[in-house]
Structure formats: structure tokens, C-alpha cells
Amino acid sequence: MIERTVFTHIEKIEHPALRRVADILARLVLENWLYFLILLLLWRFPYLVAALTDTEVAPTRFVRAGESVFWQSELAQALVIACLAMSYNLLFGFSGIVSFGHALFFGAGAYLTFILMIQLDFSFYQAVGLAVLGCMALSLLSGVVTLRLRGVYFAMFTLAMAEVFVVLVRSATWVEITGGGDGLPLRDLFESGRIPADLIATPRPAEGQPLFNRLHMYQITVVFFALTFLAIRRYLNSPTGRVMVAIRENEQRARTIGYNTFYYKLITMMFAGAIASLSGILFVLWGADKQVKPDYLGITYTVVPLLYTLIGGVGTLTGPVLAALGLELGETYFYNEHISLGQRVEVLSLSFGTLWQWMVVVLLAGVLWFVRQQVGRAVDRLTLEGDRARRAAAGGLALVALVSGWLIAGELGDVWKLHEQSYLVSDIWQLFLGTVFVIVVMVLPHGIVGTWNLWRVRRRIRHLERELQKH
Amino acid sequence: MEQLIVWGVTLLGGVLGLAAFRQRGRDPVTGAVGGLVFALLVAALTNAILNQVRDTSLLTFLFGVLGFAFAALFPAYIVWLLPPLTTRCPDCEAVVYANARLCPNCQHRFAASNRTGLSGYYANLTPLHRRSWLLVAAYLVLLVVISLAEFGFDMAGQTIFRGVFLGMLVFLVASGLSLIFGLLDVLNFAQGAFLLIGAYAGYATYEALDGLSDGLRFVAAFGGAVLFVSVMGALIEMLLIRPLYDRPVFQIVLTFGLGTIMLDLVRRLSDPDDKSPIPPPSVLDGQFDLFGQSLNVYRLFIIALGLVMMIGVFLLLNRTRIGIIIRAGVQDSEMVQALGINVMRVFTLVFVLGAALAALGGIALVPAEGATLEMGSKYLILAIVVVVIGGMGSYEGTAIASLIVGLTRAVAEQLSLNRFGEPVLAEISILVLMIVVLLIQPSGLFGREVS
């Protein structure tokens, strides 16, 4: 509706150049207003939190770091992880390369940068540039070796390669260079002032003056995130990116058309490697313990982006970002909370049973569905009545089973005194993530954003069909 | 209690034997008799083990006799599983050697595909796989020569022993990976977690049976580990993997995620995280001298276990009805389904078999090295390398590649220890080996050739 009015007004402009500029501007705003809004929100986030919690955006010597400062760091780290997830999605979602060694570039970027700084006395920016180039070379090399392999071999090879690098970094032979299993300590580097002041997340507060370093670093991270997002979006809309999507859909066909798919995959791998290495450097700079750990190369930081990509939506631009931000910030927010199976679920002070009852009912529904699937044919053979009667009977039985399961679970929960035992959320977070992951893989193969998009597209198609029938 | 176990195992053996004989396609009477014989043999073996553990049984003498019978009959059973030595010439009805190329009587030429055994195997190889065997032989000789030249005789012997030991362990994980991939087209990244859970479940079983004798607890730990992981594997296959057969990428991702979830669960449930080795029963506890080094008998037991499993799975695949279904499924599972076989059930069976083999490897490791949380990923990486080198879905490839990988790793470790004082080369050597093999033959040494 808004679009129609805006563009009718633009069409009335006489001057062609002016009309064109107005058209481009209108398109830019109308198509991306949500992104602009979110960027603005991210940029003002520290001030927003500061206003809401009545704390300062920057710590001074006399005021302890408050909520705003804490959430700056948390959101920034979540943004960095979101960048990593986006770069993974570029491979997994947009080019069909299922790499299990993506953390290699994440960790290698950080390691290369700081090893270059410590061992060869490069300045910070030189080192970052060289490290990104090095990571691109590394991904080029690994791409040349691995991209000739087919799906499964590729997955295994990348996994084995990343693990080997972890072992190499951990080994005691080059402990002077890599720091061995304890990680590369960076404290000296930070204290000698060789890292730009705006990239130090935990500065020492000077006399009375509020320190804006962390705020600046937060803003740098936001800019980095926005640029990454833009770059990936631009890349996907470029001719090369289009070929990538074609390769994902059908590599054989893309090759038949005449594209050198190997070459396009290599470019994408290098691009993703560069983004991952930059996120790795930023992640280390944000880290509280000021060191590069061998874990950054290992399986954890491959699982994390994989998880977020899958949960958010494979092959969607915003999915990984949403999943990463939501889950990372959620983990921080609920970190010290306790949760109990016997906890009551309350919505608007109305009680809807306990968590335990919900779990039992969901599980029971799953079991019933499975049984229906497995013995469905036998049931069909036994009940020879009409389709509707059979369905009604089955539905009634299922309903009875679910309701009785609900009641029995409630009783059992009371008997076992479930509300008395509680767990720390940070303890069971991994388990929660794993469960969400399995559920998403089994039930929502397109992820949250992907399913949402699909649903919208379907609704649009249905709408258009109805319009067609009318005329 | 122990008698109860003996009779339970006898019953189980009877059922298994019956099932086995039915699978061979014999008539019911043969099946019943065979099953009974099999049950008695299993009972005898169990009792022999128990008697070794605690010499108080009333039926020691009887079961001792049966134990001897078992020792004599089991090889006979294996031989019975093997193909016949002679065959009849279709032209002149003369009895000729089964693997003959020509009939000595009438010069009838036998087709290569009819020949069995080693020569038949060689005759049916593709030229590429013949070259692979040549490469493997040359590489093994090279390894032995290098270790002899570098370390001297005794040290070389020790290194090779260590390599074979590692190879057998890796085989237990890798064979499951390869079997599952071959039939189901699922790359099971959770295989390492199965090994881990096998080790911890076995340990838990061992701890739970506090009052029993050491040997019994040891056997129970093996049984508990394998049983637990089998049930878990069956559940995972039926509930999680089966719905994903039409989405192959998600299968890989799912098993990968499941592996990390299982690792996390084990970490949460085990306290302390790392378990110290459990003592093996007195039969397997002891030292022997080999190449100037005192070694634990238990290591020999693991090597024997690996060999038995290697041969056992080979026989299962090649000489039984279920084996031929599995092999046919590897070739073309849709066709097998079209022939009226419930492939889904066979899929579950193979998944369980793979998981159980990994669990066996895990619990076998516990008396030797204890249990750590890292063992899963360590052996998974090695198994992946083995499967890549050997070729996906190829049984002999997996077997020979696990030996190669074990030996390479041991020799490289020793070499870098000698040269640099640090085992750096151990991991690199494996990666280099994998890269080289993939460059020579992208589908692995014995894999199906990729067009």
C-alpha cells in the first residue's frame, strides 16, 4: 500500500535523472527499512540498556562497570559468532559445501595474527591483513585438495584436517610459538600498547575519566557485522553468487551449462575463510582471558555455527544471525537462573501445569505418532470401517491417552517432588541446544527463518491463485 | 548365580544357533540339532571361562570335556562355513579343484566369477584394485624396512606390535563406519561417541557388579557395553536416522550433532571424567617378553579380539544369508527391496552391528588404558582416515587400511621421538598418508571406482 503511493508519486517526477535517483532511494528504503532499523537499534543498544537500567555506557574508575557495559560485550561476542555462522551458511546453505573444519579458519586467523605480532614484530593492522591473506591461502589450499572429493569424502577430510591442526597446535614441539595446550597468552601484547586502544575491550580506567574504548570497540564490531552482512548479500546477488546457488541446486547441471564449478566453489571457500578469520581475531580481542586457545581451531567452533545455521535456517540470510543472537544472548540472560522440572508454566497468572507434564505429553505424542506410523498398516487391516470412523476412533484414543498421560504425569510429579530439585541453566544449556538441534533437524528442515519464508511464499501463492480464480 | 548365567547363555546360544541355522536355509531338523550343538558349545565356552575364574563348579569335569569338544568343533564349524574345496566340471562331470582355471580332463575353462577363495578373489579384482594391493604390499615392506633401519630389530618389533595393536582397535571403529556407509549411505560421525559410551557403560556395569568375581564382572562389562550401545544404536537408527534417508546432508549433520550431545551427556553423567583401567581377569593378566620388552597379555587379547572380529564379520558378510543381503544392499538397496526383503530391518541391523563393534572397541580399551573423554574423537579421526584410505563400503579395504594406519602412526611416532624427541609426526603422517592416497586414487584404495 505504502509502496504503491510512493511509486505513483515518483512516477510523476518530470526530470529523468531525478526520477531515477528518487526511485533508487525509495527502493533502498522500502526494501531495507527493517535492516536499517535493526542497525540503528544495534548502534544505540548500549545507550538503550544504559537508560533502561540506569547505568553508564562507559566505565569510570569510581563507577563499577554496569549492565550496559556487560551487555555491550555480550552482544558484541554474539555478533562475532553470528558473523562466523553467516560465513558457514555461505558454504553450507548457499553452495552446498558441508565443511566440518570451518573452525580451522576461525582459529587460524587469530593464531596467525598474534604469532606474527609476537614473533615477527608486525604492527597490528599489518598482521591482521597478513593473517586474512594467510587464511585465504589456507582455504585455497584446502579447497584445492578437498573440493575434488565428493560429499562424504569432503566432510571427513575437512574434519580430519581441522583435528590435525588442533593436535599440531597442542603439541609441545612449537610451544614457544603457539603456546601449546594452554593457549597463546596475549597479556604482554595488550599491556605494551601494540594493539590499538580502541580494540582493547577491558581497558584500565584512568583517573576519573570515563573510558570509551569498549564502546568504540562495540561500535567497530557492529560495523564489522553490518559490513559482513552487506558483503555476503552483495556477493549472493553478484553473478558469481548466482552461479554458487546454481551449483547448490544442481552441480551437474551448472557444469553442463559451462561453468567451472570447482573455480566458483574455491572463490566461495576463500571468501568464507576470510570472514571466519576476521571473526576469529575479533573474538579473541573480545575474550576475557586474553589468549588464543587451541579450542578455537577445534570441533566446538565448527559445531556452533553449524548449529546456529541449522536452527536459524539453512540458506537464509538472516536465519543464522537470528539464531546466533537469540541463543547466545539467551544463554547469558538465563545463565544464573534455576530451572526445575516441577516448575509451573504460568501465562498471565493462569497455571498451565508443570514443565514435566508438558514434556511427558509431547513425548507421548511422539511415541503415539511413531506407533501409528509403524503399526498403521496393521491397524488399517483390522479396522475395516469407513475412513472417517477409523480416524475418529484413533483420534479419540490418542486424546484419551494424552489426557490420562497428563494427569498421571501430574500425580507422579507430585509424588516424586520434582519441584524440589532444580538445575542451573548454564549446566543444561548444551543439552538444551542439542535437543533444539535434533528437533529442528527432524521436524523443521528449513530452520526457523526458512520455514517462515516458506510459509509466507505459500500464503502468497494461495492468495494469487484465489485472485486468478476471481477473474 | 553363575549357573543361572550359564543356563541363560545356553538358552541364548540355542536361540541364536537356531536362527543361524535357519538363515542357512536348512530344514527344521538340521536347524534344531545344529542349534542344540551350538548352544552346548556356547555353554561350554561360558563355563570354561567361569571355571578359569572360580574353580568351584560341580560340573567342572563335564564342561571341561565339552570345552575340549568346543575347541575341536568350533574350527570345524568355521570350516563348514567355508566354500567346498572341489567342484564338478559341467562338461565331463570330473571332480576338480574348486578354483581351477581349466578342467584337467576336458580343458573346460571356468569363468573367473565362479572361483572362490583367495585365487578367485584375485581373479575377480579390477586392475585398479590389483595395483592397490601392490601398493599396499610395497608400502608395508617400506615401513618395516624403515623401522628396521632406524630403530634396530628389537625397537622395530615393539613399534610394529604397537602399530598392529592400534590398527586392531581402529578397525573396530572403522568397520562399523564403513559398513554403515556402505549399506545405508550414512556417514556416521557418532561412531566415536559409540566407542566412548561403550567404554563408560562397560565401566559402569563393572562398578555396579561389585560383589562378583573379577572375571565375571569383566565379561559382564563387555556384555553390558555392547548391549547398551546396541539398544541405543537401534533407537537412534529407527527414530532419528530413518526419517532422514531422503535428506543425506542432514544425516551427516545429525550424527555429527548426536556425537557432541552424547559426549556432553557422558561428561555430565560421569564423575570423575576420566576412569582408571579396570583389572583384566587373571587369565589375561600377566606379562610376556617380546622384542626385549615386557608386555601385558591383555594387549595380545585385544589383537586377538580384533582379528576374531575381522574374520567373524568377514564370515558374516560372505557366508551367511544375512551377509548376502547386506552385500546386495550395498550394491543396490532398491533392488533388494524389490525382491521382497525388508531392507529397513537390515539397515537397523547393520547400524546396530556397527555401533556394537565400536562399543566393543571402547570397552576393550578400558582395561588397557582406562577411559577418557577424548578417546571418542581420537579414534573417530583415525577411523575416518582408515575409511577414506580403504575406500568407503569396502570391507577388505577397511581391514587392510586400519593395519596400514596403525603401523604408519606407530612408526611415525617412534621416528619423530627418535629424531625430535616429540611425537609430532604421528598426526601429520596420517594426514599425509590420506592426502597421498586420495591423490593416487580419489575413491580410496579398494573403493568402488567413481566415474
CSV table of C-alpha atoms in Angstrom, one decimal, chain B residues 47-263:
chain,number,residue,atom,x,y,z
B,47,ASN,CA,31.6,-72.4,31.7
B,48,ALA,CA,35.2,-72.7,30.7
B,49,ILE,CA,35.6,-69.0,31.3
B,50,LEU,CA,33.8,-69.2,34.6
B,51,ASN,CA,35.9,-72.1,35.7
B,52,GLN,CA,39.0,-70.2,34.9
B,53,VAL,CA,37.6,-67.5,37.2
B,54,ARG,CA,36.4,-69.6,40.1
B,55,ASP,CA,37.2,-73.3,40.2
B,56,THR,CA,34.2,-74.5,42.3
B,57,SER,CA,31.7,-75.7,39.7
B,58,LEU,CA,30.1,-79.2,40.3
B,59,LEU,CA,30.1,-79.9,36.6
B,60,THR,CA,33.8,-79.0,36.0
B,61,PHE,CA,34.6,-82.3,34.5
B,62,LEU,CA,31.6,-82.4,32.1
B,63,PHE,CA,32.1,-78.9,31.0
B,64,GLY,CA,35.8,-79.5,30.7
B,65,VAL,CA,35.1,-82.3,28.2
B,66,LEU,CA,32.6,-80.0,26.5
B,67,GLY,CA,35.2,-77.3,26.4
B,68,PHE,CA,37.6,-79.6,24.5
B,69,ALA,CA,34.7,-80.6,22.2
B,70,PHE,CA,34.2,-76.9,21.6
B,71,ALA,CA,37.8,-76.3,20.9
B,72,ALA,CA,37.7,-79.1,18.3
B,73,LEU,CA,34.3,-78.4,16.9
B,74,PHE,CA,34.4,-74.6,16.5
B,75,PRO,CA,37.2,-74.7,13.9
B,76,ALA,CA,35.1,-77.4,12.2
B,77,TYR,CA,32.1,-75.1,12.2
B,78,ILE,CA,34.2,-72.4,10.6
B,79,VAL,CA,35.5,-74.8,8.0
B,80,TRP,CA,31.9,-75.8,7.3
B,81,LEU,CA,31.1,-72.2,6.6
B,82,LEU,CA,34.0,-72.1,4.1
B,83,PRO,CA,33.2,-73.0,0.5
B,84,PRO,CA,33.8,-76.5,-0.7
B,85,LEU,CA,37.2,-77.5,-2.0
B,86,THR,CA,36.1,-79.4,-5.0
B,87,THR,CA,33.5,-78.9,-7.7
B,88,ARG,CA,32.3,-80.9,-10.7
B,89,CYS,CA,33.2,-79.9,-14.2
B,90,PRO,CA,30.0,-79.1,-16.0
B,91,ASP,CA,31.2,-80.8,-19.2
B,92,CYS,CA,32.8,-84.1,-18.2
B,93,GLU,CA,31.5,-84.5,-14.6
B,94,ALA,CA,35.0,-85.0,-13.3
B,95,VAL,CA,35.8,-83.8,-9.7
B,96,VAL,CA,38.1,-80.9,-10.0
B,97,TYR,CA,39.7,-78.4,-7.6
B,98,ALA,CA,37.2,-75.6,-6.9
B,99,ASN,CA,39.4,-72.8,-8.0
B,100,ALA,CA,40.9,-74.4,-11.1
B,101,ARG,CA,41.0,-72.3,-14.2
B,102,LEU,CA,40.9,-75.3,-16.6
B,103,CYS,CA,39.4,-78.7,-16.2
B,104,PRO,CA,42.4,-81.1,-16.4
B,105,ASN,CA,40.2,-83.7,-18.0
B,106,CYS,CA,38.4,-81.9,-20.8
B,107,GLN,CA,40.1,-78.4,-20.8
B,108,HIS,CA,36.8,-76.7,-19.9
B,109,ARG,CA,37.5,-73.1,-19.0
B,110,PHE,CA,35.9,-72.0,-15.7
B,111,ALA,CA,34.7,-68.4,-15.5
B,112,ALA,CA,36.6,-66.2,-13.1
B,113,SER,CA,33.4,-65.2,-11.3
B,114,ASN,CA,32.7,-68.8,-10.3
B,115,ARG,CA,36.0,-69.1,-8.5
B,116,THR,CA,36.1,-68.6,-4.7
B,117,GLY,CA,38.8,-68.3,-2.1
B,118,LEU,CA,42.0,-66.2,-2.5
B,119,SER,CA,42.7,-67.0,-6.1
B,120,GLY,CA,39.1,-66.4,-7.0
B,121,TYR,CA,39.3,-63.1,-5.2
B,122,TYR,CA,42.4,-62.1,-7.1
B,123,ALA,CA,41.0,-63.3,-10.4
B,124,ASN,CA,37.9,-61.1,-9.8
B,125,LEU,CA,39.8,-58.0,-8.9
B,126,THR,CA,39.8,-54.9,-11.1
B,127,PRO,CA,43.2,-53.8,-12.4
B,128,LEU,CA,43.0,-50.7,-10.2
B,129,HIS,CA,42.5,-52.8,-7.1
B,130,ARG,CA,45.3,-55.2,-8.1
B,131,ARG,CA,47.5,-52.1,-8.2
B,132,SER,CA,46.2,-51.1,-4.8
B,133,TRP,CA,47.3,-54.5,-3.4
B,134,LEU,CA,50.7,-54.0,-4.9
B,135,LEU,CA,51.0,-50.5,-3.4
B,136,VAL,CA,49.9,-51.8,0.0
B,137,ALA,CA,52.4,-54.6,-0.1
B,138,ALA,CA,55.2,-52.2,-1.2
B,139,TYR,CA,54.2,-49.7,1.5
B,140,LEU,CA,54.2,-52.3,4.3
B,141,VAL,CA,57.6,-53.6,3.2
B,142,LEU,CA,58.8,-50.0,3.2
B,143,LEU,CA,57.5,-49.4,6.7
B,144,VAL,CA,59.2,-52.5,8.0
B,145,VAL,CA,62.5,-51.6,6.3
B,146,ILE,CA,62.4,-48.0,7.6
B,147,SER,CA,61.7,-49.1,11.1
B,148,LEU,CA,64.4,-51.8,11.0
B,149,ALA,CA,66.9,-49.4,9.6
B,150,GLU,CA,66.0,-46.6,12.1
B,151,PHE,CA,65.3,-48.4,15.3
B,152,GLY,CA,67.2,-51.7,15.2
B,153,PHE,CA,65.5,-55.1,15.5
B,154,ASP,CA,64.0,-55.0,19.0
B,155,MET,CA,62.7,-51.5,18.8
B,156,ALA,CA,61.3,-52.1,15.3
B,157,GLY,CA,59.5,-55.2,16.6
B,158,GLN,CA,58.0,-53.2,19.5
B,159,THR,CA,56.9,-50.4,17.2
B,160,ILE,CA,55.2,-52.8,14.8
B,161,PHE,CA,53.5,-54.6,17.7
B,162,ARG,CA,52.2,-51.2,18.8
B,163,GLY,CA,51.0,-50.4,15.3
B,164,VAL,CA,49.1,-53.7,15.0
B,165,PHE,CA,47.5,-53.1,18.3
B,166,LEU,CA,46.4,-49.7,17.3
B,167,GLY,CA,45.3,-51.0,13.9
B,168,MET,CA,43.0,-53.6,15.5
B,169,LEU,CA,41.4,-51.0,17.8
B,170,VAL,CA,40.9,-48.6,14.9
B,171,PHE,CA,39.4,-51.5,12.8
B,172,LEU,CA,36.6,-52.0,15.4
B,173,VAL,CA,35.5,-48.4,14.9
B,174,ALA,CA,36.2,-48.1,11.2
B,175,SER,CA,34.5,-51.3,10.2
B,176,GLY,CA,31.2,-50.0,11.6
B,177,LEU,CA,31.7,-46.7,9.9
B,178,SER,CA,32.4,-48.4,6.6
B,179,LEU,CA,29.6,-51.0,6.9
B,180,ILE,CA,27.1,-48.3,7.8
B,181,PHE,CA,28.2,-46.1,5.0
B,182,GLY,CA,28.3,-48.9,2.5
B,183,LEU,CA,24.7,-50.1,3.2
B,184,LEU,CA,22.9,-47.0,4.5
B,185,ASP,CA,24.9,-44.2,2.8
B,186,VAL,CA,25.0,-42.6,6.2
B,187,LEU,CA,28.3,-41.2,7.3
B,188,ASN,CA,28.1,-41.9,11.0
B,189,PHE,CA,30.1,-39.3,12.8
B,190,ALA,CA,28.6,-40.6,16.1
B,191,GLN,CA,30.8,-43.7,15.8
B,192,GLY,CA,33.4,-42.2,18.1
B,193,ALA,CA,30.7,-41.4,20.6
B,194,PHE,CA,29.6,-45.0,20.5
B,195,LEU,CA,33.1,-46.1,21.4
B,196,LEU,CA,33.1,-43.6,24.2
B,197,ILE,CA,29.7,-44.7,25.5
B,198,GLY,CA,30.7,-48.3,25.2
B,199,ALA,CA,33.7,-47.7,27.4
B,200,TYR,CA,31.8,-45.7,30.0
B,201,ALA,CA,28.8,-48.1,30.0
B,202,GLY,CA,31.1,-51.1,30.4
B,203,TYR,CA,32.8,-49.3,33.2
B,204,ALA,CA,29.5,-48.6,34.9
B,205,THR,CA,28.5,-52.2,34.6
B,206,TYR,CA,31.8,-53.3,36.1
B,207,GLU,CA,31.3,-51.0,39.0
B,208,ALA,CA,27.7,-52.0,39.6
B,209,LEU,CA,28.5,-55.7,39.9
B,210,ASP,CA,30.7,-55.1,43.0
B,211,GLY,CA,30.1,-58.5,44.7
B,212,LEU,CA,31.0,-60.8,41.9
B,213,SER,CA,34.4,-62.2,40.9
B,214,ASP,CA,36.7,-60.2,38.7
B,215,GLY,CA,36.3,-62.4,35.6
B,216,LEU,CA,32.6,-62.4,35.8
B,217,ARG,CA,32.5,-58.6,36.1
B,218,PHE,CA,34.9,-58.4,33.2
B,219,VAL,CA,32.6,-60.5,31.0
B,220,ALA,CA,29.6,-58.6,32.2
B,221,ALA,CA,31.2,-55.3,31.4
B,222,PHE,CA,31.8,-56.4,27.8
B,223,GLY,CA,28.2,-57.7,27.6
B,224,GLY,CA,26.8,-54.6,29.2
B,225,ALA,CA,28.7,-52.2,26.9
B,226,VAL,CA,27.7,-54.0,23.7
B,227,LEU,CA,24.1,-54.4,24.8
B,228,PHE,CA,23.6,-50.9,25.9
B,229,VAL,CA,25.2,-49.4,22.8
B,230,SER,CA,23.2,-51.8,20.5
B,231,VAL,CA,19.9,-50.7,22.0
B,232,MET,CA,21.0,-47.1,21.7
B,233,GLY,CA,22.0,-47.6,18.1
B,234,ALA,CA,18.8,-49.3,17.2
B,235,LEU,CA,16.8,-46.5,18.8
B,236,ILE,CA,18.8,-43.8,17.0
B,237,GLU,CA,18.5,-45.6,13.7
B,238,MET,CA,14.8,-46.1,14.0
B,239,LEU,CA,13.8,-42.8,15.5
B,240,LEU,CA,16.3,-40.3,14.1
B,241,ILE,CA,18.1,-41.6,11.0
B,242,ARG,CA,15.2,-43.5,9.3
B,243,PRO,CA,13.1,-40.4,8.6
B,244,LEU,CA,16.2,-38.7,7.0
B,245,TYR,CA,17.0,-41.2,4.3
B,246,ASP,CA,15.9,-38.7,1.7
B,247,ARG,CA,17.9,-35.9,3.1
B,248,PRO,CA,21.5,-37.2,3.1
B,249,VAL,CA,23.2,-34.0,4.2
B,250,PHE,CA,21.1,-33.7,7.3
B,251,GLN,CA,22.0,-37.3,8.2
B,252,ILE,CA,25.7,-36.3,8.4
B,253,VAL,CA,24.8,-33.2,10.3
B,254,LEU,CA,22.6,-35.1,12.7
B,255,THR,CA,25.1,-37.8,13.5
B,256,PHE,CA,27.7,-35.1,14.0
B,257,GLY,CA,25.4,-33.3,16.4
B,258,LEU,CA,24.5,-36.5,18.2
B,259,GLY,CA,28.1,-37.2,18.7
B,260,THR,CA,28.6,-34.0,20.6
B,261,ILE,CA,25.4,-34.4,22.5
B,262,MET,CA,26.5,-37.9,23.6
B,263,LEU,CA,29.9,-36.6,24.6
